[in-house]
Tab-separated table of C-alpha atoms in Angstrom:
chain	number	residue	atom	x	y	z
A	26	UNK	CA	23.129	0.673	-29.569
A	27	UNK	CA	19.926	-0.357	-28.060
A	28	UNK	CA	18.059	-3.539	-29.039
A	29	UNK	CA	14.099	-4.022	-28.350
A	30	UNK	CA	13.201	-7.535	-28.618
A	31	UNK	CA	9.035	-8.519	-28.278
A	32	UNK	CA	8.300	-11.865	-26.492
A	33	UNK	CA	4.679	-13.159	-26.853
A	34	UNK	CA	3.879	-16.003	-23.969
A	35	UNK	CA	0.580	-16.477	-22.699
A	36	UNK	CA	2.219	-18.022	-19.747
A	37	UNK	CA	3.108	-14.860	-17.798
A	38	UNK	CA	5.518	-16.350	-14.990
A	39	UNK	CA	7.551	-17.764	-18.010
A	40	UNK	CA	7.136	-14.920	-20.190
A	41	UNK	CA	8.741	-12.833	-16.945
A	42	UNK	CA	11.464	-15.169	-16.801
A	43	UNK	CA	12.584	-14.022	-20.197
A	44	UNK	CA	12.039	-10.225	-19.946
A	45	UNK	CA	14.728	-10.694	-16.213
A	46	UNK	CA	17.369	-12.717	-18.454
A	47	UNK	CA	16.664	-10.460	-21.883
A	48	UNK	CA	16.818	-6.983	-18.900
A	49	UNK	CA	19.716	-8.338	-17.475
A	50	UNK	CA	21.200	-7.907	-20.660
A	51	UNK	CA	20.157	-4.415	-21.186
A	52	UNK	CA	18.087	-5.118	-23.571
A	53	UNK	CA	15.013	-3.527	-24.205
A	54	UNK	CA	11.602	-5.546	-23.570
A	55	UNK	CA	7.969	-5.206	-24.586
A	56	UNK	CA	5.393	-8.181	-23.556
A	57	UNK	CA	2.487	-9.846	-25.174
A	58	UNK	CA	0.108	-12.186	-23.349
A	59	UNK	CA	-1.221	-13.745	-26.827
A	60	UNK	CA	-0.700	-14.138	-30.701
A	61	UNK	CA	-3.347	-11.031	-31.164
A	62	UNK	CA	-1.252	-8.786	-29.211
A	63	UNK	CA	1.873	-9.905	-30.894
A	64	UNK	CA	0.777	-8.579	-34.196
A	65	UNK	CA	-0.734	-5.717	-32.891
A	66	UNK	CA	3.026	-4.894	-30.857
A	67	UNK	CA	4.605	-5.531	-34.170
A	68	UNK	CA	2.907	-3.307	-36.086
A	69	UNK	CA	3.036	-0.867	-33.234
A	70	UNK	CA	6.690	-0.783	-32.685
A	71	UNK	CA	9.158	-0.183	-36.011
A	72	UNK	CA	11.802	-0.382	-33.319
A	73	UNK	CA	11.416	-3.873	-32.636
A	74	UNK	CA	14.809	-5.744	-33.847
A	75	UNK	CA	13.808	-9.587	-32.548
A	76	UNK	CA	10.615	-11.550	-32.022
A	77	UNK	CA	10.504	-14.204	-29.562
A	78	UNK	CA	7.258	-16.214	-29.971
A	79	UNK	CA	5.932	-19.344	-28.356
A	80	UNK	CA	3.921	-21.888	-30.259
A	81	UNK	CA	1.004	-22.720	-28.454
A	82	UNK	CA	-0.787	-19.303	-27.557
A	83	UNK	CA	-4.289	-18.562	-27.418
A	84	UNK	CA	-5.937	-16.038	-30.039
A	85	UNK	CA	-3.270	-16.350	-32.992
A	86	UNK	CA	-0.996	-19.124	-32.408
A	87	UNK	CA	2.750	-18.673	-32.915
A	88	UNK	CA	2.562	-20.186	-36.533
A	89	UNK	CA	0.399	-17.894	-37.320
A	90	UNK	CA	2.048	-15.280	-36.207
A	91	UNK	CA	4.517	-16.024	-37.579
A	92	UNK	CA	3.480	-16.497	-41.472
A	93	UNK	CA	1.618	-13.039	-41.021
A	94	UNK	CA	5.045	-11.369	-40.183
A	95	UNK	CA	6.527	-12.796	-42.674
A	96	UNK	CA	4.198	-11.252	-45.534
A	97	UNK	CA	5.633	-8.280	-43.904
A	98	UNK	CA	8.957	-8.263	-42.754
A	99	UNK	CA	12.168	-10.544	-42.799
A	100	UNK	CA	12.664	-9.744	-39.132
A	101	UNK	CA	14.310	-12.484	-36.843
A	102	UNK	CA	12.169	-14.413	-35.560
A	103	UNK	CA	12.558	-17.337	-32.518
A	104	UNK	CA	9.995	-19.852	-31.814
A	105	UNK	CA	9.239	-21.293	-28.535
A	106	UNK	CA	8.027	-24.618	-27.690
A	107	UNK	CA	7.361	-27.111	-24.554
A	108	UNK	CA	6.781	-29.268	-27.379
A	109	UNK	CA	10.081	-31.183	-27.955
A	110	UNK	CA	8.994	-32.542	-31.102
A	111	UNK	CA	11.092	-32.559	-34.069
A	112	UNK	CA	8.603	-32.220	-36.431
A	113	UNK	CA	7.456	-29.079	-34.827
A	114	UNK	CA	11.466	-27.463	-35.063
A	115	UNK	CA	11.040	-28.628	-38.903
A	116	UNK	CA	7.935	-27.088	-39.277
A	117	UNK	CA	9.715	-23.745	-37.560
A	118	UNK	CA	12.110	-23.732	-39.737
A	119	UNK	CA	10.245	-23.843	-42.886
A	120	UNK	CA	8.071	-21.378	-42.017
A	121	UNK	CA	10.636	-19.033	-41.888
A	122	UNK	CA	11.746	-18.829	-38.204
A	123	UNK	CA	15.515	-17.819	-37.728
A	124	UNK	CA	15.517	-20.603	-34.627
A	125	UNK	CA	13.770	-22.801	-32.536
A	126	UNK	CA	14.480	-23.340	-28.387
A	127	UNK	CA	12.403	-26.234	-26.632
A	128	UNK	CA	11.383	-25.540	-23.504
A	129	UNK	CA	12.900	-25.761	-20.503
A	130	UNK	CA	16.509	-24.238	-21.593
A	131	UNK	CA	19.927	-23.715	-19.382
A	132	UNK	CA	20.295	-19.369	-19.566
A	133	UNK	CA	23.768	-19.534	-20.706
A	134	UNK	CA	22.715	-21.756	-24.232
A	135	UNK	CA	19.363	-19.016	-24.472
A	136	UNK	CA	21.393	-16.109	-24.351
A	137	UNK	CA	24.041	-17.761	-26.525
A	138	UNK	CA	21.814	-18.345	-29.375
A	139	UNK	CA	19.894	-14.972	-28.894
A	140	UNK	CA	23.596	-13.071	-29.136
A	141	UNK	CA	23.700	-15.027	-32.358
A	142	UNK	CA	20.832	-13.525	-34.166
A	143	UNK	CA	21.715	-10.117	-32.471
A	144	UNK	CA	24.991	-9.400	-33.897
A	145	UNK	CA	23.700	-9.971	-37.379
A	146	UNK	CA	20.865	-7.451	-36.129
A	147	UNK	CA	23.406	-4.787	-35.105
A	148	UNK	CA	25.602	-5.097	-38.463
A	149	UNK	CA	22.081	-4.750	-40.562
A	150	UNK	CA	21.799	-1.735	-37.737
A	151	UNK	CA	24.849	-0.009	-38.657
A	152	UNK	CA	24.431	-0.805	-42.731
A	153	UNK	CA	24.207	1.735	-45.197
A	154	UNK	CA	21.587	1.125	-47.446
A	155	UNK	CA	22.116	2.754	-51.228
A	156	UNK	CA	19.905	2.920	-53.996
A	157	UNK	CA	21.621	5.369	-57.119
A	158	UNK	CA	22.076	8.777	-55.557
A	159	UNK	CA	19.734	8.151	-52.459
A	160	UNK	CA	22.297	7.126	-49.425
A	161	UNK	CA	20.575	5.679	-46.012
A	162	UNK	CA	22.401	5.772	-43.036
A	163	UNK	CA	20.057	3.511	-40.222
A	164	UNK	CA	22.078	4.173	-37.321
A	165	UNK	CA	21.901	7.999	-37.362
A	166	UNK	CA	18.634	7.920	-39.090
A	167	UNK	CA	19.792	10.196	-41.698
A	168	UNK	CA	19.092	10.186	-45.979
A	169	UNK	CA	21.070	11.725	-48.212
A	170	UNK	CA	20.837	12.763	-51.699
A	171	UNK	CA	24.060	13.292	-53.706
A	172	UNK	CA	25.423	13.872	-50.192
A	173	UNK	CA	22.748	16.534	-49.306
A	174	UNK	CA	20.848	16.166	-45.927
A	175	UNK	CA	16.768	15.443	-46.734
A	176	UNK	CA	14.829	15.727	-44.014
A	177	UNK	CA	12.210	13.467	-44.006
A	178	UNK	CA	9.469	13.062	-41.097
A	179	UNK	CA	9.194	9.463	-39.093
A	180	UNK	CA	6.395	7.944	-41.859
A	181	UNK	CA	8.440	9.111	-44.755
A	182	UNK	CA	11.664	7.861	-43.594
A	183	UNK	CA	9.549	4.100	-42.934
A	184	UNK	CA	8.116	4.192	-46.205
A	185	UNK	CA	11.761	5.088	-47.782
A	186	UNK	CA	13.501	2.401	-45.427
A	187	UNK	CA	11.252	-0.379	-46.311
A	188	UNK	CA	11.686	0.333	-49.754
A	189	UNK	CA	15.289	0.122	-49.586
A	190	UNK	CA	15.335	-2.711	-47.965
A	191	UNK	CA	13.050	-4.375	-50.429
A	192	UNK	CA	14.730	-2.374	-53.416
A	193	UNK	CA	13.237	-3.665	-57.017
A	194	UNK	CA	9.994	-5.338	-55.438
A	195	UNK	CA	6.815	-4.400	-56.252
A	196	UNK	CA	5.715	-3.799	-52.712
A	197	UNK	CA	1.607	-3.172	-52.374
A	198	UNK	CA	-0.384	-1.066	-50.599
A	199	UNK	CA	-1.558	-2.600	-48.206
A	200	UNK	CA	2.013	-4.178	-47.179
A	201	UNK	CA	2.851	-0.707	-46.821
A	202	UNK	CA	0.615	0.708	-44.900
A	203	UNK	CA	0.606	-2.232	-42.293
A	204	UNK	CA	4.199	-1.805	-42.268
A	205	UNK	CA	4.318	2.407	-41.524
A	206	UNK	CA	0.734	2.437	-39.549
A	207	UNK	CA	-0.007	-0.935	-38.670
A	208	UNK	CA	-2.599	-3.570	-39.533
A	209	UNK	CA	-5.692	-1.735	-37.666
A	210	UNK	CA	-5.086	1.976	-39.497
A	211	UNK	CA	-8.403	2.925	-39.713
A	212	UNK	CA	-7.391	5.706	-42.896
A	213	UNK	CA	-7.254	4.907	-46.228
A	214	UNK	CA	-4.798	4.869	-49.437
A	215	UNK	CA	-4.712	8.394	-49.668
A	216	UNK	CA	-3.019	9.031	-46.756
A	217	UNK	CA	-0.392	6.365	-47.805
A	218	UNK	CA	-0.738	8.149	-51.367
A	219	UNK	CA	0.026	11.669	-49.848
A	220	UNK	CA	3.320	10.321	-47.877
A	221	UNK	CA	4.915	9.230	-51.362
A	222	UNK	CA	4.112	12.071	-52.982
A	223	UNK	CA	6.080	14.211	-50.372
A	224	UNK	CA	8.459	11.405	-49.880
A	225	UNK	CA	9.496	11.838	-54.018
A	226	UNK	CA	9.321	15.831	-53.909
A	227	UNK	CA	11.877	15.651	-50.801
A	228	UNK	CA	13.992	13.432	-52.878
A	229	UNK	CA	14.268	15.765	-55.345
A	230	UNK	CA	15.277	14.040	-58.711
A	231	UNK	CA	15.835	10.426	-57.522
A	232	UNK	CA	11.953	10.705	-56.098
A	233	UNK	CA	11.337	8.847	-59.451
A	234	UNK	CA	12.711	6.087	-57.963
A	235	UNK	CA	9.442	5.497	-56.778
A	236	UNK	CA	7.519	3.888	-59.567
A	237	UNK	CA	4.014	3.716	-58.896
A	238	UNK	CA	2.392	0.243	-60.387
A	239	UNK	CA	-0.929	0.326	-61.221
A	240	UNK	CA	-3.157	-0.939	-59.631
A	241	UNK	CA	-0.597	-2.393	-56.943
A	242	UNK	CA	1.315	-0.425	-55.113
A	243	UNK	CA	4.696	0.822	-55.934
A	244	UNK	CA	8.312	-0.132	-56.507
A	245	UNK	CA	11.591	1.519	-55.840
A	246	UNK	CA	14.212	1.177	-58.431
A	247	UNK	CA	17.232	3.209	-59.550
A	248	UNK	CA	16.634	4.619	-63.012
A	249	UNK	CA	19.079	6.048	-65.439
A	250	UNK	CA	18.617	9.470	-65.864
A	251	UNK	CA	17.212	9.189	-69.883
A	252	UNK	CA	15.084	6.554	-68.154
Protein backbone atom coordinates (compact mmCIF):
# COMPACT_ATOMS: atom_id res chain seq x y z
CA UNK A 1 0.00 0.00 0.00
CA UNK A 2 1.72 3.17 -0.78
CA UNK A 3 1.65 6.22 1.51
CA UNK A 4 2.44 9.96 0.15
CA UNK A 5 3.15 12.18 2.94
CA UNK A 6 3.73 16.33 2.03
CA UNK A 7 6.37 18.12 4.22
CA UNK A 8 6.37 21.97 3.98
CA UNK A 9 9.92 23.50 5.42
CA UNK A 10 11.26 26.56 4.18
CA UNK A 11 14.53 25.35 5.45
CA UNK A 12 15.53 23.08 2.54
CA UNK A 13 18.65 21.16 4.11
CA UNK A 14 16.15 20.18 6.95
CA UNK A 15 13.27 19.69 4.83
CA UNK A 16 15.81 17.05 2.83
CA UNK A 17 16.60 15.46 5.95
CA UNK A 18 13.03 14.36 6.25
CA UNK A 19 12.22 13.34 2.64
CA UNK A 20 15.95 10.66 3.19
CA UNK A 21 14.36 9.28 6.61
CA UNK A 22 10.44 9.42 5.21
CA UNK A 23 12.35 7.60 1.46
CA UNK A 24 14.10 5.32 3.46
CA UNK A 25 10.92 4.14 4.49
CA UNK A 26 9.45 3.79 1.14
CA UNK A 27 7.35 6.22 1.52
CA UNK A 28 6.29 8.47 -0.96
CA UNK A 29 7.44 12.31 -0.73
CA UNK A 30 6.36 15.61 -2.25
CA UNK A 31 8.16 19.02 -0.94
CA UNK A 32 7.06 22.50 -0.24
CA UNK A 33 9.45 25.39 0.38
CA UNK A 34 6.53 27.59 2.10
CA UNK A 35 2.92 27.69 3.63
CA UNK A 36 1.61 28.95 -0.05
CA UNK A 37 2.87 25.94 -1.67
CA UNK A 38 1.57 23.71 1.01
CA UNK A 39 -1.97 24.55 0.24
CA UNK A 40 -1.51 24.67 -3.22
CA UNK A 41 0.23 20.69 -2.93
CA UNK A 42 -2.77 19.86 -0.89
CA UNK A 43 -5.23 20.75 -3.05
CA UNK A 44 -3.16 19.37 -5.86
CA UNK A 45 -2.65 15.94 -4.60
CA UNK A 46 -6.00 13.81 -3.28
CA UNK A 47 -3.35 11.18 -2.72
CA UNK A 48 -1.73 12.82 0.02
CA UNK A 49 -2.37 10.58 3.35
CA UNK A 50 -0.06 12.85 5.99
CA UNK A 51 0.97 16.48 6.28
CA UNK A 52 4.07 17.35 7.95
CA UNK A 53 4.22 21.15 8.50
CA UNK A 54 6.63 23.41 10.30
CA UNK A 55 5.50 26.44 12.20
CA UNK A 56 7.45 29.24 11.29
CA UNK A 57 7.37 29.44 7.34
CA UNK A 58 7.28 32.34 5.23
CA UNK A 59 4.06 33.15 3.01
CA UNK A 60 1.32 31.15 5.12
CA UNK A 61 2.65 30.09 8.33
CA UNK A 62 2.05 26.55 9.58
CA UNK A 63 -1.01 27.71 11.75
CA UNK A 64 -2.40 28.87 9.06
CA UNK A 65 -2.05 26.22 7.15
CA UNK A 66 -3.15 24.41 9.15
CA UNK A 67 -6.77 25.96 10.13
CA UNK A 68 -7.29 26.27 6.23
CA UNK A 69 -6.94 22.39 5.94
CA UNK A 70 -8.93 21.86 8.42
CA UNK A 71 -12.12 23.70 6.85
CA UNK A 72 -11.37 21.05 4.40
CA UNK A 73 -10.25 17.88 5.45
CA UNK A 74 -9.66 15.84 8.76
CA UNK A 75 -6.35 14.68 7.33
CA UNK A 76 -3.39 13.99 9.82
CA UNK A 77 -1.63 16.56 10.33
CA UNK A 78 2.10 17.02 12.28
CA UNK A 79 3.46 20.27 13.27
CA UNK A 80 7.01 21.16 13.40
CA UNK A 81 8.74 23.48 15.61
CA UNK A 82 12.44 24.72 16.74
CA UNK A 83 10.31 26.40 19.11
CA UNK A 84 10.30 24.19 22.28
CA UNK A 85 7.65 26.06 23.83
CA UNK A 86 4.81 24.47 25.45
CA UNK A 87 2.43 26.87 24.74
CA UNK A 88 3.10 26.52 21.11
CA UNK A 89 2.44 22.25 21.38
CA UNK A 90 -0.93 23.51 23.20
CA UNK A 91 -1.72 25.79 20.68
CA UNK A 92 -0.99 22.67 18.03
CA UNK A 93 -3.08 20.71 19.54
CA UNK A 94 -6.08 22.80 19.68
CA UNK A 95 -5.93 23.73 16.42
CA UNK A 96 -6.44 20.46 15.37
CA UNK A 97 -2.96 18.96 14.70
CA UNK A 98 -2.76 15.07 15.22
CA UNK A 99 0.98 15.82 16.88
CA UNK A 100 3.60 18.05 17.57
CA UNK A 101 7.73 17.16 17.28
CA UNK A 102 10.21 19.99 18.54
CA UNK A 103 13.02 20.31 16.72
CA UNK A 104 15.97 18.69 16.77
CA UNK A 105 14.52 14.91 17.17
CA UNK A 106 16.51 11.34 17.54
CA UNK A 107 15.14 9.33 13.92
CA UNK A 108 14.10 6.34 15.76
CA UNK A 109 11.32 8.56 18.18
CA UNK A 110 10.32 10.58 14.47
CA UNK A 111 9.64 7.57 12.71
CA UNK A 112 8.02 6.03 15.79
CA UNK A 113 5.43 8.61 16.12
CA UNK A 114 4.96 8.99 12.26
CA UNK A 115 4.21 4.89 12.15
CA UNK A 116 1.65 5.91 14.73
CA UNK A 117 -0.51 8.15 12.70
CA UNK A 118 0.18 5.82 9.64
CA UNK A 119 -1.37 2.70 10.70
CA UNK A 120 -4.57 4.49 11.56
CA UNK A 121 -4.07 5.96 7.88
CA UNK A 122 -3.81 2.48 6.31
CA UNK A 123 -6.95 0.96 8.32
CA UNK A 124 -9.07 4.27 7.12
CA UNK A 125 -7.19 3.05 3.65
CA UNK A 126 -8.54 -0.32 3.60
CA UNK A 127 -12.24 0.82 5.16
CA UNK A 128 -15.31 0.30 3.47
CA UNK A 129 -17.31 3.18 3.51
CA UNK A 130 -21.40 2.47 3.25
CA UNK A 131 -24.11 4.73 2.91
CA UNK A 132 -27.78 2.55 2.25
CA UNK A 133 -27.22 0.63 -0.96
CA UNK A 134 -24.08 2.68 -2.14
CA UNK A 135 -20.87 0.41 -0.97
CA UNK A 136 -17.19 2.17 -1.26
CA UNK A 137 -14.35 0.14 -1.36
CA UNK A 138 -11.03 2.86 -1.04
CA UNK A 139 -8.42 0.44 -1.54
CA UNK A 140 -9.52 -0.89 -4.96
CA UNK A 141 -11.17 2.32 -5.77
CA UNK A 142 -14.30 0.65 -6.64
CA UNK A 143 -18.41 1.76 -5.83
CA UNK A 144 -20.98 -0.40 -5.81
CA UNK A 145 -24.61 -0.21 -5.94
CA UNK A 146 -26.68 -3.15 -4.59
CA UNK A 147 -23.46 -5.00 -5.43
CA UNK A 148 -23.35 -3.69 -9.08
CA UNK A 149 -20.01 -2.18 -10.38
CA UNK A 150 -20.60 1.92 -11.20
CA UNK A 151 -18.07 3.28 -12.92
CA UNK A 152 -17.44 6.56 -12.00
CA UNK A 153 -14.54 8.91 -13.50
CA UNK A 154 -11.63 10.34 -10.96
CA UNK A 155 -13.87 13.80 -10.05
CA UNK A 156 -16.97 11.79 -9.52
CA UNK A 157 -15.50 9.20 -7.41
CA UNK A 158 -13.84 12.53 -5.13
CA UNK A 159 -17.01 14.16 -4.96
CA UNK A 160 -18.76 10.65 -3.87
CA UNK A 161 -15.75 9.86 -1.40
CA UNK A 162 -15.84 13.09 0.35
CA UNK A 163 -19.35 12.79 0.78
CA UNK A 164 -19.11 9.56 2.38
CA UNK A 165 -16.77 10.45 4.48
CA UNK A 166 -18.69 13.46 5.64
CA UNK A 167 -22.11 11.47 5.32
CA UNK A 168 -25.22 13.73 6.76
CA UNK A 169 -23.25 17.17 6.51
CA UNK A 170 -24.30 19.80 4.61
CA UNK A 171 -21.07 20.19 2.74
CA UNK A 172 -20.93 23.66 0.43
CA UNK A 173 -19.81 24.47 -2.67
CA UNK A 174 -17.09 25.88 -2.41
CA UNK A 175 -15.66 23.12 0.16
CA UNK A 176 -16.27 20.96 -2.64
CA UNK A 177 -14.82 22.24 -5.27
CA UNK A 178 -11.50 23.11 -3.35
CA UNK A 179 -11.59 19.66 -2.28
CA UNK A 180 -12.03 17.82 -6.12
CA UNK A 181 -10.15 20.87 -8.10
CA UNK A 182 -8.38 22.77 -5.66
CA UNK A 183 -8.49 26.26 -4.18
CA UNK A 184 -7.21 28.17 -7.52
CA UNK A 185 -10.00 26.37 -10.07
CA UNK A 186 -10.48 29.05 -12.19
CA UNK A 187 -14.30 27.39 -13.41
CA UNK A 188 -17.28 27.94 -11.81
CA UNK A 189 -20.35 26.06 -9.97
CA UNK A 190 -21.54 24.63 -12.97
CA UNK A 191 -18.91 22.51 -13.58
CA UNK A 192 -19.18 21.27 -9.91
CA UNK A 193 -23.09 21.27 -10.72
CA UNK A 194 -22.60 19.04 -13.88
CA UNK A 195 -20.33 16.34 -11.86
CA UNK A 196 -23.37 15.68 -9.37
CA UNK A 197 -25.71 15.49 -11.78
CA UNK A 198 -23.79 12.57 -13.53
CA UNK A 199 -22.53 11.43 -10.22
CA UNK A 200 -26.63 10.77 -9.13
CA UNK A 201 -27.62 9.36 -12.74
CA UNK A 202 -24.58 6.75 -12.33
CA UNK A 203 -25.95 5.91 -9.00
CA UNK A 204 -28.97 5.02 -10.31
CA UNK A 205 -31.72 5.13 -7.53
CA UNK A 206 -29.58 5.91 -4.44
CA UNK A 207 -28.30 9.19 -6.62
CA UNK A 208 -31.02 10.84 -4.38
CA UNK A 209 -28.82 10.50 -1.78
CA UNK A 210 -27.53 13.59 -2.89
CA UNK A 211 -29.77 16.28 -1.55
CA UNK A 212 -29.09 19.48 -2.99
CA UNK A 213 -29.57 22.48 -0.22
CA UNK A 214 -30.41 25.58 -1.42
CA UNK A 215 -28.54 27.94 -1.62
CA UNK A 216 -25.54 25.87 0.01
CA UNK A 217 -24.32 23.15 -1.40
CA UNK A 218 -25.44 19.67 -0.92
CA UNK A 219 -25.72 16.80 1.53
CA UNK A 220 -25.52 13.08 1.24
CA UNK A 221 -27.91 11.10 3.26
CA UNK A 222 -29.54 7.67 2.98
CA UNK A 223 -33.25 8.04 2.38
CA UNK A 224 -35.97 5.51 2.73
CA UNK A 225 -37.33 4.65 -0.35
CA UNK A 226 -41.12 6.48 0.34
CA UNK A 227 -38.74 9.26 1.36
Amino acid sequence: MEITILIADDDQIFRELIRDMLKKESYIVIEAENGSDALQAFYDNSEIDLIILDVMMPELSGWEVLDEIRIQSEMPVVMLTALGDERNEIQGLHAGADDYITKPFSYPVFMARIKTLLRKIEKKKTATLQCGEITLHQLERKVFVDEEEVILNNKEYQLLEYFMHNKGLTLTRDMLINQVWGFDFEGDSRTLDTNIKTLRAKLQDTGRYIQTIRGTGYRLEELKMNE
